[in-house]
Amino acid sequence: QVQLVESGGGLVYPGGSLRLSCAVSGFPVDDLVIGWFRQAPGKERERISCIKGFDRTTFVEDSVKGRFTVSSDSSEKTVYLRMNRLTPDDTAVYYCAAAAPPGRCVESIFYAYAMNYWGKGTLVTVFS
């Protein structure tokens, strides 16, 4: 059973940075597609980024490209989401999710419905 635990959320001023972590247990992290999603109050869940360590593929949504970076550390069994130049529009609960093998991290199939496991989320609040 894959378990995912997010951490690293918090309060930040506009222009600030945060690094979110997703600790993965129950399966080798490199064999999973790990995705990041977010959901702001009153809005639908939005995809952000994914990574698959085995083949080093990544995807970052256009809306955050250039500001957000996804990375993976198999020795730490953790996937990270580095978020820079944050704005109030980035305020949301951020979730990590995993797709069981043989998933792929590609734009055409990276959607919430394709993910099999979810963490409980971590709240990011950017002061407005």
XYZ file of C-alpha atoms in Angstrom:
128
model
C 0.000 0.000 0.000
C 1.443 3.312 -1.100
C 1.320 6.069 1.497
C 2.019 9.714 0.792
C 2.595 12.440 3.350
C 2.968 16.075 2.316
C 4.778 18.721 4.325
C 6.289 22.153 3.871
C 3.212 24.295 3.473
C 2.769 27.522 5.376
C 2.335 31.261 5.206
C 4.434 33.335 2.846
C 4.488 36.850 1.449
C 4.134 37.510 -2.282
C 7.386 36.885 -4.046
C 8.464 34.337 -1.478
C 9.349 30.679 -1.898
C 8.409 27.356 -0.372
C 9.524 23.799 -0.892
C 6.897 21.128 -0.465
C 7.860 17.549 0.288
C 5.992 14.337 -0.410
C 7.308 11.400 1.596
C 6.573 8.117 -0.184
C 6.360 4.722 1.487
C 5.156 1.282 0.483
C 6.708 1.284 -3.014
C 9.973 2.375 -4.638
C 9.525 6.034 -5.389
C 11.290 5.817 -8.761
C 8.773 3.281 -10.056
C 5.794 5.543 -9.381
C 4.485 8.574 -11.164
C 4.232 11.190 -8.436
C 2.071 14.178 -9.176
C 1.339 17.467 -7.490
C -2.125 18.997 -7.550
C -3.686 21.950 -5.802
C -7.174 23.056 -4.902
C -8.029 26.612 -4.022
C -11.212 27.501 -2.099
C -14.229 27.263 -4.364
C -12.215 25.959 -7.299
C -11.640 22.600 -8.921
C -8.535 20.570 -8.258
C -5.774 21.646 -10.638
C -2.803 19.648 -11.834
C 0.619 21.177 -11.316
C 3.437 18.806 -12.055
C 4.541 15.197 -12.184
C 7.735 13.195 -12.150
C 8.798 9.629 -12.700
C 12.240 8.941 -11.333
C 12.844 5.732 -13.275
C 13.010 7.449 -16.654
C 13.577 10.971 -15.322
C 10.514 12.369 -17.038
C 8.834 15.483 -15.712
C 5.921 17.694 -16.621
C 5.053 21.157 -15.348
C 1.772 22.904 -16.102
C 2.114 26.068 -18.172
C 0.459 28.183 -15.485
C 3.393 27.625 -13.107
C 6.205 26.840 -15.518
C 9.301 28.868 -14.756
C 8.309 29.278 -11.105
C 7.709 25.698 -9.907
C 10.193 22.839 -10.172
C 9.630 19.172 -9.365
C 12.400 16.828 -8.262
C 12.838 13.423 -6.686
C 15.326 11.915 -4.261
C 15.080 8.140 -4.304
C 17.454 7.767 -1.357
C 15.167 9.984 0.735
C 12.035 8.438 -0.797
C 10.751 11.959 -1.264
C 9.467 14.106 -4.094
C 9.778 17.857 -3.860
C 7.947 20.809 -5.357
C 9.975 23.986 -5.244
C 7.766 27.053 -5.631
C 9.266 30.460 -6.317
C 7.820 33.948 -6.819
C 4.595 32.974 -5.120
C 1.481 35.081 -5.571
C -1.865 35.128 -3.762
C -3.272 33.072 -6.662
C -1.048 30.202 -5.514
C -2.975 29.941 -2.255
C -4.402 26.414 -2.093
C -4.172 23.032 -0.488
C -1.420 21.158 -2.296
C -1.692 17.411 -2.700
C 0.721 14.798 -3.887
C -0.609 11.724 -5.579
C 0.796 8.545 -7.057
C -0.065 6.441 -10.062
C 0.758 2.768 -9.853
C 3.049 1.208 -12.456
C 3.238 1.220 -15.392
C 2.210 4.862 -15.345
C 3.911 7.604 -17.297
C 4.482 11.254 -16.527
C 3.222 12.828 -19.734
C 0.913 15.776 -20.253
C -1.707 13.825 -22.179
C -2.497 11.386 -19.366
C -1.531 13.278 -16.218
C -4.898 13.923 -14.609
C -6.334 13.480 -11.124
C -8.534 10.580 -12.193
C -5.451 8.624 -13.263
C -3.864 8.764 -9.804
C -4.367 5.813 -7.469
C -3.123 7.164 -4.136
C -3.421 10.558 -2.465
C -1.926 12.363 0.462
C -3.987 14.517 2.806
C -2.560 17.778 1.546
C -0.624 20.719 2.903
C -1.932 24.283 2.975
C -0.057 27.088 1.251
C -1.231 30.610 1.979
C 0.249 33.602 0.208
C -0.679 36.882 1.880
C -2.635 39.255 -0.322
